[in-house]
PDB file of C-alpha atoms and ligand atoms in Angstrom:
ATOM      1  CA  MET A 112      62.915 -18.571 -75.716  1.00 48.00           C
ATOM      2  CA  THR A 113      59.889 -20.358 -76.880  1.00 44.00           C
ATOM      3  CA  ASP A 114      56.556 -19.446 -78.542  1.00 44.00           C
ATOM      4  CA  ALA A 115      54.136 -18.432 -75.904  1.00 46.00           C
ATOM      5  CA  LYS A 116      51.151 -20.139 -77.470  1.00 47.00           C
ATOM      6  CA  THR A 117      52.830 -23.454 -78.548  1.00 52.00           C
ATOM      7  CA  SER A 118      56.018 -23.499 -76.475  1.00 68.00           C
ATOM      8  CA  LEU A 119      57.840 -24.875 -79.554  1.00 81.00           C
ATOM      9  CA  PRO A 120      61.452 -23.764 -80.133  1.00 87.00           C
ATOM     10  CA  ARG A 121      61.503 -21.436 -83.026  1.00 91.00           C
ATOM     11  CA  VAL A 122      63.823 -21.776 -85.983  1.00 95.00           C
ATOM     12  CA  LEU A 123      64.372 -19.384 -88.842  1.00 96.00           C
ATOM     13  CA  LEU A 124      65.602 -21.256 -91.944  1.00 97.00           C
ATOM     14  CA  VAL A 125      66.999 -18.925 -94.499  1.00 98.00           C
ATOM     15  CA  GLU A 126      67.468 -21.050 -97.643  1.00 97.00           C
ATOM     16  CA  ASP A 127      66.598 -20.413-101.261  1.00 96.00           C
ATOM     17  CA  GLU A 128      66.848 -24.024-102.555  1.00 95.00           C
ATOM     18  CA  GLU A 129      63.142 -24.885-102.461  1.00 96.00           C
ATOM     19  CA  HIS A 130      63.346 -28.668-102.064  1.00 95.00           C
ATOM     20  CA  LEU A 131      66.054 -28.498 -99.443  1.00 95.00           C
ATOM     21  CA  ALA A 132      64.082 -25.903 -97.498  1.00 97.00           C
ATOM     22  CA  ALA A 133      60.866 -27.936 -97.680  1.00 96.00           C
ATOM     23  CA  GLY A 134      62.639 -31.078 -96.642  1.00 94.00           C
ATOM     24  CA  LEU A 135      64.393 -29.539 -93.742  1.00 96.00           C
ATOM     25  CA  LYS A 136      61.213 -27.839 -92.589  1.00 95.00           C
ATOM     26  CA  LEU A 137      59.264 -31.091 -92.616  1.00 93.00           C
ATOM     27  CA  ASN A 138      62.038 -32.876 -90.673  1.00 91.00           C
ATOM     28  CA  PHE A 139      62.363 -30.194 -88.092  1.00 92.00           C
ATOM     29  CA  GLU A 140      58.643 -29.993 -87.615  1.00 89.00           C
ATOM     30  CA  LEU A 141      58.586 -33.683 -86.932  1.00 85.00           C
ATOM     31  CA  ASP A 142      61.318 -33.037 -84.377  1.00 83.00           C
ATOM     32  CA  GLY A 143      58.881 -30.584 -82.636  1.00 84.00           C
ATOM     33  CA  LEU A 144      60.238 -27.240 -83.783  1.00 89.00           C
ATOM     34  CA  HIS A 145      58.362 -24.338 -85.193  1.00 91.00           C
ATOM     35  CA  VAL A 146      59.986 -23.460 -88.538  1.00 94.00           C
ATOM     36  CA  ASP A 147      59.747 -20.322 -90.638  1.00 95.00           C
ATOM     37  CA  VAL A 148      61.371 -20.358 -94.026  1.00 97.00           C
ATOM     38  CA  ALA A 149      62.726 -17.310 -95.894  1.00 97.00           C
ATOM     39  CA  ALA A 150      63.956 -17.710 -99.444  1.00 97.00           C
ATOM     40  CA  THR A 151      65.792 -14.389 -99.546  1.00 97.00           C
ATOM     41  CA  GLY A 152      67.636 -12.072 -97.374  1.00 95.00           C
ATOM     42  CA  ARG A 153      64.936  -9.508 -97.697  1.00 94.00           C
ATOM     43  CA  GLU A 154      62.251 -11.988 -96.575  1.00 95.00           C
ATOM     44  CA  ALA A 155      64.553 -13.003 -93.584  1.00 95.00           C
ATOM     45  CA  GLY A 156      64.897  -9.428 -92.635  1.00 91.00           C
ATOM     46  CA  ARG A 157      61.154  -8.941 -92.624  1.00 91.00           C
ATOM     47  CA  LEU A 158      60.593 -11.949 -90.399  1.00 91.00           C
ATOM     48  CA  LEU A 159      63.370 -10.947 -88.024  1.00 89.00           C
ATOM     49  CA  LEU A 160      61.797  -7.498 -87.634  1.00 83.00           C
ATOM     50  CA  GLN A 161      58.326  -9.041 -87.109  1.00 81.00           C
ATOM     51  CA  GLU A 162      59.277 -11.947 -84.951  1.00 68.00           C
ATOM     52  CA  GLN A 163      62.512 -11.409 -83.119  1.00 63.00           C
ATOM     53  CA  ARG A 164      62.207 -14.388 -80.859  1.00 83.00           C
ATOM     54  CA  TYR A 165      63.961 -17.184 -82.683  1.00 91.00           C
ATOM     55  CA  ASP A 166      66.004 -19.685 -80.819  1.00 90.00           C
ATOM     56  CA  LEU A 167      68.201 -20.486 -83.862  1.00 94.00           C
ATOM     57  CA  ILE A 168      68.800 -19.050 -87.352  1.00 96.00           C
ATOM     58  CA  ILE A 169      69.935 -21.441 -90.125  1.00 97.00           C
ATOM     59  CA  LEU A 170      71.450 -19.191 -92.711  1.00 96.00           C
ATOM     60  CA  ASP A 171      72.550 -20.193 -96.296  1.00 95.00           C
ATOM     61  CA  VAL A 172      75.494 -18.293 -97.546  1.00 92.00           C
ATOM     62  CA  MET A 173      74.460 -18.113-101.198  1.00 91.00           C
ATOM     63  CA  LEU A 174      71.101 -16.211-101.312  1.00 94.00           C
ATOM     64  CA  PRO A 175      69.665 -14.521-104.396  1.00 95.00           C
ATOM     65  CA  ASP A 176      69.634 -10.867-103.093  1.00 95.00           C
ATOM     66  CA  VAL A 177      72.353 -10.769-100.415  1.00 91.00           C
ATOM     67  CA  ASP A 178      74.980 -13.151 -99.026  1.00 89.00           C
ATOM     68  CA  GLY A 179      74.568 -14.735 -95.704  1.00 92.00           C
ATOM     69  CA  PHE A 180      77.828 -13.293 -94.363  1.00 91.00           C
ATOM     70  CA  SER A 181      76.628  -9.673 -94.618  1.00 92.00           C
ATOM     71  CA  LEU A 182      73.178 -10.625 -93.194  1.00 94.00           C
ATOM     72  CA  CYS A 183      74.818 -12.175 -90.227  1.00 93.00           C
ATOM     73  CA  GLN A 184      77.117  -9.293 -89.742  1.00 92.00           C
ATOM     74  CA  LYS A 185      74.038  -6.950 -89.807  1.00 91.00           C
ATOM     75  CA  LEU A 186      72.297  -8.945 -87.277  1.00 90.00           C
ATOM     76  CA  ARG A 187      75.211  -8.956 -84.890  1.00 89.00           C
ATOM     77  CA  GLU A 188      75.779  -5.190 -85.409  1.00 87.00           C
ATOM     78  CA  ALA A 189      72.068  -4.662 -84.541  1.00 86.00           C
ATOM     79  CA  GLY A 190      72.637  -6.487 -81.288  1.00 84.00           C
ATOM     80  CA  ASN A 191      70.815  -9.683 -82.185  1.00 86.00           C
ATOM     81  CA  THR A 192      72.605 -12.526 -80.465  1.00 84.00           C
ATOM     82  CA  THR A 193      70.486 -15.464 -81.682  1.00 89.00           C
ATOM     83  CA  PRO A 194      72.650 -18.384 -82.477  1.00 91.00           C
ATOM     84  CA  VAL A 195      73.457 -18.583 -86.212  1.00 93.00           C
ATOM     85  CA  LEU A 196      74.498 -21.750 -87.997  1.00 94.00           C
ATOM     86  CA  MET A 197      75.673 -21.108 -91.468  1.00 92.00           C
ATOM     87  CA  LEU A 198      75.372 -23.377 -94.541  1.00 92.00           C
ATOM     88  CA  THR A 199      78.292 -22.918 -96.835  1.00 86.00           C
ATOM     89  CA  ALA A 200      77.990 -24.157-100.365  1.00 75.00           C
ATOM     90  CA  ARG A 201      81.669 -24.402-101.022  1.00 65.00           C
ATOM     91  CA  GLY A 202      84.162 -26.361 -98.761  1.00 62.00           C
ATOM     92  CA  ALA A 203      86.545 -23.472 -98.978  1.00 62.00           C
ATOM     93  CA  THR A 204      88.195 -22.781 -95.694  1.00 66.00           C
ATOM     94  CA  GLU A 205      87.955 -19.042 -96.118  1.00 69.00           C
ATOM     95  CA  ASP A 206      84.188 -19.314 -96.416  1.00 70.00           C
ATOM     96  CA  ARG A 207      84.007 -21.054 -92.943  1.00 68.00           C
ATOM     97  CA  VAL A 208      86.378 -18.569 -91.421  1.00 71.00           C
ATOM     98  CA  GLU A 209      84.535 -15.697 -92.844  1.00 77.00           C
ATOM     99  CA  GLY A 210      81.375 -16.965 -91.388  1.00 75.00           C
ATOM    100  CA  LEU A 211      82.834 -17.273 -87.907  1.00 77.00           C
ATOM    101  CA  ASN A 212      84.413 -13.816 -88.291  1.00 79.00           C
ATOM    102  CA  VAL A 213      81.004 -12.160 -88.975  1.00 84.00           C
ATOM    103  CA  GLY A 214      79.488 -13.638 -85.841  1.00 86.00           C
ATOM    104  CA  ALA A 215      78.131 -17.068 -86.800  1.00 90.00           C
ATOM    105  CA  ASP A 216      78.279 -19.681 -84.051  1.00 88.00           C
ATOM    106  CA  ASP A 217      78.712 -22.742 -86.231  1.00 88.00           C
ATOM    107  CA  TYR A 218      78.833 -23.798 -89.884  1.00 87.00           C
ATOM    108  CA  LEU A 219      78.140 -26.746 -92.048  1.00 89.00           C
ATOM    109  CA  THR A 220      79.312 -27.364 -95.516  1.00 88.00           C
ATOM    110  CA  LYS A 221      76.841 -28.624 -98.176  1.00 89.00           C
ATOM    111  CA  PRO A 222      76.029 -31.328 -98.810  1.00 89.00           C
ATOM    112  CA  PHE A 223      75.614 -32.406 -95.307  1.00 91.00           C
ATOM    113  CA  GLU A 224      74.091 -35.332 -93.427  1.00 91.00           C
ATOM    114  CA  LEU A 225      70.745 -34.417 -91.732  1.00 92.00           C
ATOM    115  CA  GLU A 226      72.026 -36.173 -88.555  1.00 89.00           C
ATOM    116  CA  GLU A 227      75.042 -33.910 -88.333  1.00 91.00           C
ATOM    117  CA  LEU A 228      72.829 -30.799 -88.819  1.00 93.00           C
ATOM    118  CA  ARG A 229      70.563 -32.050 -86.107  1.00 90.00           C
ATOM    119  CA  ALA A 230      73.507 -32.578 -83.641  1.00 87.00           C
ATOM    120  CA  ARG A 231      74.824 -29.120 -84.324  1.00 89.00           C
ATOM    121  CA  MET A 232      71.308 -27.587 -83.909  1.00 91.00           C
ATOM    122  CA  ARG A 233      70.889 -29.348 -80.618  1.00 86.00           C
ATOM    123  CA  SER A 234      74.257 -28.047 -79.468  1.00 84.00           C
ATOM    124  CA  LEU A 235      73.293 -24.378 -80.275  1.00 86.00           C
ATOM    125  CA  MET A 236      69.762 -24.599 -79.021  1.00 84.00           C
ATOM    126  CA  ARG A 237      70.695 -26.196 -75.698  1.00 73.00           C
ATOM    127  CA  ARG A 238      73.016 -23.150 -75.333  1.00 65.00           C
ATOM    128  CA  SER A 239      70.117 -20.698 -76.004  1.00 61.00           C
ATOM    129  CA  ALA A 240      68.563 -21.791 -72.713  1.00 56.00           C
ATOM    130  CA  TRP A 241      71.971 -21.552 -71.033  1.00 45.00           C
ATOM    131  CA  GLY A 242      71.195 -18.215 -69.393  1.00 41.00           C
ATOM    132  CA  GLN A 243      68.458 -19.839 -67.234  1.00 44.00           C
ATOM    133  CA  ARG A 244      70.482 -22.761 -66.218  1.00 45.00           C
ATOM    134  CA  PRO A 245      71.822 -22.301 -62.633  1.00 45.00           C
ATOM    135  CA  GLU A 246      73.770 -25.587 -62.570  1.00 51.00           C
ATOM    136  CA  GLY A 247      76.880 -25.893 -60.379  1.00 55.00           C
ATOM    137  CA  ARG A 248      78.998 -23.096 -59.202  1.00 57.00           C
ATOM    138  CA  THR A 249      79.993 -20.926 -62.003  1.00 72.00           C
ATOM    139  CA  THR A 250      81.425 -17.457 -62.440  1.00 77.00           C
ATOM    140  CA  ARG A 251      78.785 -14.817 -62.480  1.00 82.00           C
ATOM    141  CA  LEU A 252      80.755 -11.640 -62.794  1.00 86.00           C
ATOM    142  CA  LEU A 253      84.076 -11.092 -64.437  1.00 89.00           C
ATOM    143  CA  GLU A 254      86.266  -8.035 -64.869  1.00 89.00           C
ATOM    144  CA  LEU A 255      88.832  -8.020 -67.561  1.00 89.00           C
ATOM    145  CA  GLY A 256      90.752  -4.707 -67.665  1.00 85.00           C
ATOM    146  CA  ASP A 257      88.039  -2.172 -68.757  1.00 87.00           C
ATOM    147  CA  ALA A 258      85.559  -4.792 -69.546  1.00 92.00           C
ATOM    148  CA  ARG A 259      82.854  -5.986 -67.123  1.00 91.00           C
ATOM    149  CA  ILE A 260      81.033  -9.215 -67.916  1.00 92.00           C
ATOM    150  CA  ASP A 261      77.817 -10.078 -66.128  1.00 89.00           C
ATOM    151  CA  PHE A 262      77.021 -13.691 -67.018  1.00 86.00           C
ATOM    152  CA  ASP A 263      73.591 -13.588 -65.365  1.00 79.00           C
ATOM    153  CA  SER A 264      72.295 -10.648 -67.425  1.00 80.00           C
ATOM    154  CA  HIS A 265      74.462 -11.426 -70.444  1.00 81.00           C
ATOM    155  CA  GLU A 266      75.531  -7.744 -70.273  1.00 85.00           C
ATOM    156  CA  VAL A 267      79.035  -6.918 -71.292  1.00 91.00           C
ATOM    157  CA  THR A 268      80.291  -3.336 -70.943  1.00 91.00           C
ATOM    158  CA  VAL A 269      83.610  -1.818 -71.844  1.00 88.00           C
ATOM    159  CA  ARG A 270      84.233   1.521 -70.157  1.00 85.00           C
ATOM    160  CA  GLY A 271      80.393   1.849 -69.714  1.00 85.00           C
ATOM    161  CA  GLU A 272      79.637   1.004 -73.401  1.00 87.00           C
ATOM    162  CA  ILE A 273      77.563  -1.953 -74.106  1.00 87.00           C
ATOM    163  CA  MET A 274      79.256  -4.609 -76.277  1.00 86.00           C
ATOM    164  CA  HIS A 275      77.296  -7.498 -77.774  1.00 83.00           C
ATOM    165  CA  LEU A 276      78.678 -11.046 -77.499  1.00 86.00           C
ATOM    166  CA  THR A 277      77.063 -14.097 -78.928  1.00 84.00           C
ATOM    167  CA  ALA A 278      75.824 -16.710 -76.466  1.00 81.00           C
ATOM    168  CA  LEU A 279      78.610 -19.006 -77.485  1.00 84.00           C
ATOM    169  CA  GLU A 280      81.296 -16.324 -76.954  1.00 89.00           C
ATOM    170  CA  LEU A 281      79.881 -15.746 -73.535  1.00 89.00           C
ATOM    171  CA  GLU A 282      79.737 -19.435 -72.714  1.00 88.00           C
ATOM    172  CA  LEU A 283      83.403 -19.970 -73.856  1.00 92.00           C
ATOM    173  CA  LEU A 284      84.438 -16.967 -71.790  1.00 93.00           C
ATOM    174  CA  ARG A 285      82.549 -18.374 -68.727  1.00 91.00           C
ATOM    175  CA  TYR A 286      84.303 -21.759 -69.150  1.00 93.00           C
ATOM    176  CA  PHE A 287      87.660 -20.007 -69.094  1.00 94.00           C
ATOM    177  CA  ALA A 288      86.607 -17.863 -66.143  1.00 91.00           C
ATOM    178  CA  ASP A 289      85.577 -21.081 -64.298  1.00 90.00           C
ATOM    179  CA  ASN A 290      89.029 -22.566 -65.039  1.00 91.00           C
ATOM    180  CA  PRO A 291      91.613 -19.869 -64.613  1.00 90.00           C
ATOM    181  CA  GLY A 292      95.270 -20.841 -65.086  1.00 91.00           C
ATOM    182  CA  ARG A 293      94.383 -24.363 -66.215  1.00 93.00           C
ATOM    183  CA  VAL A 294      95.495 -25.707 -69.707  1.00 95.00           C
ATOM    184  CA  LEU A 295      92.358 -26.418 -71.643  1.00 96.00           C
ATOM    185  CA  GLY A 296      92.644 -28.573 -74.702  1.00 94.00           C
ATOM    186  CA  ARG A 297      90.649 -27.926 -77.784  1.00 91.00           C
ATOM    187  CA  GLU A 298      88.907 -31.225 -77.485  1.00 89.00           C
ATOM    188  CA  GLU A 299      87.745 -30.366 -73.913  1.00 91.00           C
ATOM    189  CA  LEU A 300      86.529 -26.975 -74.969  1.00 91.00           C
ATOM    190  CA  GLN A 301      84.698 -28.431 -77.870  1.00 88.00           C
ATOM    191  CA  GLN A 302      82.979 -31.022 -75.612  1.00 86.00           C
ATOM    192  CA  ARG A 303      82.206 -28.686 -72.663  1.00 87.00           C
ATOM    193  CA  VAL A 304      81.379 -25.482 -74.422  1.00 88.00           C
ATOM    194  CA  TRP A 305      80.070 -26.704 -77.882  1.00 83.00           C
ATOM    195  CA  LYS A 306      78.742 -29.988 -76.502  1.00 79.00           C
ATOM    196  CA  LEU A 307      79.967 -31.654 -79.678  1.00 77.00           C
ATOM    197  CA  ASN A 308      81.499 -35.030 -79.214  1.00 73.00           C
ATOM    198  CA  ASP A 309      81.134 -36.588 -82.628  1.00 71.00           C
ATOM    199  CA  TYR A 310      81.892 -33.869 -85.092  1.00 70.00           C
ATOM    200  CA  PRO A 311      85.361 -32.355 -84.365  1.00 66.00           C
ATOM    201  CA  SER A 312      86.156 -28.987 -85.846  1.00 72.00           C
ATOM    202  CA  GLN A 313      89.003 -27.666 -83.846  1.00 74.00           C
ATOM    203  CA  ARG A 314      89.471 -24.710 -86.149  1.00 80.00           C
ATOM    204  CA  MET A 315      86.190 -23.378 -84.860  1.00 83.00           C
ATOM    205  CA  VAL A 316      87.683 -23.308 -81.320  1.00 89.00           C
ATOM    206  CA  ASP A 317      90.780 -21.466 -82.630  1.00 90.00           C
ATOM    207  CA  ASN A 318      88.514 -18.962 -84.359  1.00 88.00           C
ATOM    208  CA  PHE A 319      86.470 -18.213 -81.220  1.00 91.00           C
ATOM    209  CA  ILE A 320      89.606 -17.693 -79.241  1.00 94.00           C
ATOM    210  CA  MET A 321      90.643 -15.142 -81.817  1.00 92.00           C
ATOM    211  CA  ARG A 322      87.265 -13.443 -81.370  1.00 91.00           C
ATOM    212  CA  LEU A 323      87.655 -13.257 -77.567  1.00 94.00           C
ATOM    213  CA  ARG A 324      91.165 -11.846 -78.045  1.00 95.00           C
ATOM    214  CA  ARG A 325      89.834  -9.203 -80.348  1.00 91.00           C
ATOM    215  CA  HIS A 326      87.175  -8.298 -77.839  1.00 91.00           C
ATOM    216  CA  PHE A 327      89.193  -8.171 -74.726  1.00 93.00           C
ATOM    217  CA  GLU A 328      92.984  -8.343 -75.369  1.00 93.00           C
ATOM    218  CA  PRO A 329      94.784  -4.865 -75.213  1.00 90.00           C
ATOM    219  CA  ASP A 330      96.919  -6.200 -78.079  1.00 94.00           C
ATOM    220  CA  PRO A 331      95.216  -9.181 -79.714  1.00 94.00           C
ATOM    221  CA  ARG A 332      98.454 -10.156 -81.647  1.00 94.00           C
ATOM    222  CA  ASN A 333     100.210 -10.536 -78.260  1.00 96.00           C
ATOM    223  CA  PRO A 334      97.629 -12.094 -76.039  1.00 96.00           C
ATOM    224  CA  VAL A 335      98.173 -12.101 -72.245  1.00 95.00           C
ATOM    225  CA  MET A 336      94.757 -13.328 -71.146  1.00 95.00           C
ATOM    226  CA  PHE A 337      93.802 -15.918 -73.638  1.00 97.00           C
ATOM    227  CA  VAL A 338      97.221 -17.644 -74.051  1.00 97.00           C
ATOM    228  CA  SER A 339      98.151 -20.412 -76.410  1.00 96.00           C
ATOM    229  CA  VAL A 340      99.966 -23.331 -74.980  1.00 95.00           C
ATOM    230  CA  ARG A 341     101.921 -25.058 -77.651  1.00 93.00           C
ATOM    231  CA  GLY A 342     100.658 -28.470 -78.506  1.00 90.00           C
ATOM    232  CA  ALA A 343      98.164 -28.417 -75.595  1.00 92.00           C
ATOM    233  CA  GLY A 344      95.523 -25.771 -76.121  1.00 94.00           C
ATOM    234  CA  TYR A 345      94.766 -22.581 -74.361  1.00 97.00           C
ATOM    235  CA  LYS A 346      95.076 -21.077 -70.823  1.00 96.00           C
ATOM    236  CA  PHE A 347      93.135 -18.267 -69.329  1.00 96.00           C
ATOM    237  CA  MET A 348      95.203 -15.762 -67.346  1.00 94.00           C
ATOM    238  CA  PRO A 349      92.901 -13.112 -65.918  1.00 88.00           C
ATOM    239  CA  PRO A 350      94.519  -9.903 -64.816  1.00 83.00           C
ATOM    240  CA  SER A 351      93.961 -10.798 -61.072  1.00 69.00           C
ATOM    241  CA  ASN A 352      95.906 -14.002 -61.550  1.00 52.00           C
ATOM    242  CA  ARG A 353      98.996 -12.197 -62.924  1.00 50.00           C
ATOM    243  CA  GLY A 354      99.567 -10.205 -59.756  1.00 44.00           C
ATOM    244  CA  GLY A 355      98.685  -7.038 -61.704  1.00 40.00           C
TER     245      GLY A 355
HETATM  246 CA1  LIG B 529      71.562 -20.934-101.777  1.00 84.33          CA
END
């Protein structure tokens, strides 16, 4: 999605450190992006209500009035599937895992290199145009037990109820659907789904598999569709491939 008037991709930067926010805004604007900055969760909420068409939200975890985790969770609960990249201040693993659990698509630990942030932003924003990309032969409709996934309309329903998946969850699911029964390594998934070659974070892959299992497996602790292959990666076993 782009701004109708300027055609610039739109980024919402939620960051209370004034100098960091100003520096990032300047850099991104030079990169040809439209950037709105919010210094608080409240301000971010106001902008999101006003202007819902962002292509990417960069969300600091430590904000003065609210933490980024709960803001992200609220967005997802409200059905907003805009890609979210979280900036975590601490390097603590539980912070990153928490971010991915509440529906963020990626994270970066402060302090970070501008180049790495740019690479991760490009990866997420390329994906936001993914729905309009009819390249190659890919799965368009998938049925998993009670769930029906329409990759063209991005609509996911479970027993008729709408379920909201992020663009990245959908793209990972589509990649699995395009490659049923094949062992897919974490590195391959990262390159093909995340489009990240230079910044490995395989834990992120594992975390997204957990999310898909929670969404679709009858018993996420004993997965039968998104199966781990020890030492190799994952294998997608759709119900129709199991003779059931
Ligand atoms: Ca902060």
